[in-house]
Amino acid sequence: MIFGNRSLGVHLLRGTLGAAALWWSLSTIDSSWVPSLFLMPMALWMFKGCPMCWTVGLFESAAHWIHRRNEQAMSDT
């Protein structure tokens, strides 16, 4: 299973949006559970699972980015 994205920027954006949705869903659970009902699955979808899965994907995305950059450098020479 692959947790990373092709672009490091896209992965960081998904993490930011997932963290915001998670924070918002946990902060509104005291007043009303309806926003949490929709925001928690959205946070899990943005993280591609749990926050640990997102972290593993971050390392995968960074490794993919470094590998692609090294391949371009080798093909230029």
Coordinates of C-alpha atoms in Angstrom, one line a residue:
M1 CA 0.0 0.0 0.0
I2 CA 1.3 3.4 -0.9
F3 CA 0.5 6.3 1.5
G4 CA 2.5 9.0 -0.3
N5 CA 1.7 11.4 -3.2
R6 CA 3.6 12.2 -6.3
S7 CA 4.0 15.7 -5.2
L8 CA 5.4 16.7 -1.8
G9 CA 3.4 19.9 -1.9
V10 CA 0.1 18.0 -2.4
H11 CA 1.0 15.7 0.5
L12 CA 1.7 18.7 2.8
L13 CA -1.5 20.3 1.7
R14 CA -3.5 17.2 2.5
G15 CA -1.9 17.0 5.9
T16 CA -2.7 20.6 6.7
L17 CA -6.3 20.2 5.6
G18 CA -6.6 16.9 7.5
A19 CA -5.2 18.5 10.7
A20 CA -7.6 21.4 10.4
A21 CA -10.5 19.1 9.9
L22 CA -9.5 17.0 12.8
W23 CA -9.0 20.0 15.1
W24 CA -12.4 21.5 14.0
S25 CA -14.2 18.2 14.5
L26 CA -12.8 17.8 18.0
S27 CA -13.4 21.4 19.0
T28 CA -17.1 21.3 17.9
I29 CA -18.0 18.0 19.5
D30 CA -19.0 19.7 22.8
S31 CA -21.6 22.0 21.3
S32 CA -22.9 19.8 18.5
W33 CA -21.9 16.4 17.2
V34 CA -23.2 17.0 13.6
P35 CA -20.1 18.8 12.3
S36 CA -17.9 16.2 13.9
L37 CA -19.9 13.5 12.1
F38 CA -18.8 15.0 8.7
L39 CA -15.4 16.4 9.6
M40 CA -13.8 13.3 11.2
P41 CA -14.2 11.1 8.0
M42 CA -12.9 14.0 6.0
A43 CA -9.8 14.2 8.2
L44 CA -9.3 10.4 7.9
W45 CA -9.6 10.7 4.1
M46 CA -7.1 13.6 4.0
F47 CA -4.6 11.7 6.1
K48 CA -5.2 8.5 4.0
G49 CA -5.9 6.8 7.3
C50 CA -4.5 7.8 10.6
P51 CA -2.0 10.6 11.3
M52 CA 0.7 7.9 11.4
C53 CA -0.2 6.8 7.9
W54 CA 0.2 10.4 6.8
T55 CA 3.7 10.5 8.4
V56 CA 4.7 7.3 6.6
G57 CA 3.4 8.9 3.4
L58 CA 5.4 12.0 4.0
F59 CA 8.6 9.9 4.1
E60 CA 7.5 8.1 1.0
S61 CA 6.8 11.3 -0.9
A62 CA 10.1 12.8 0.2
A63 CA 12.0 9.7 -0.9
H64 CA 10.1 9.8 -4.3
W65 CA 11.0 13.4 -4.7
I66 CA 14.7 12.9 -4.0
H67 CA 14.8 9.8 -6.2
R68 CA 13.2 11.7 -9.1
R69 CA 15.6 14.7 -8.6
N70 CA 18.6 12.3 -8.7
E71 CA 17.4 10.6 -11.8
Q72 CA 17.0 14.0 -13.6
A73 CA 20.5 15.0 -12.5
M74 CA 21.9 11.7 -13.9
S75 CA 20.2 12.1 -17.2
D76 CA 21.5 15.6 -17.6
T77 CA 25.1 14.5 -17.4

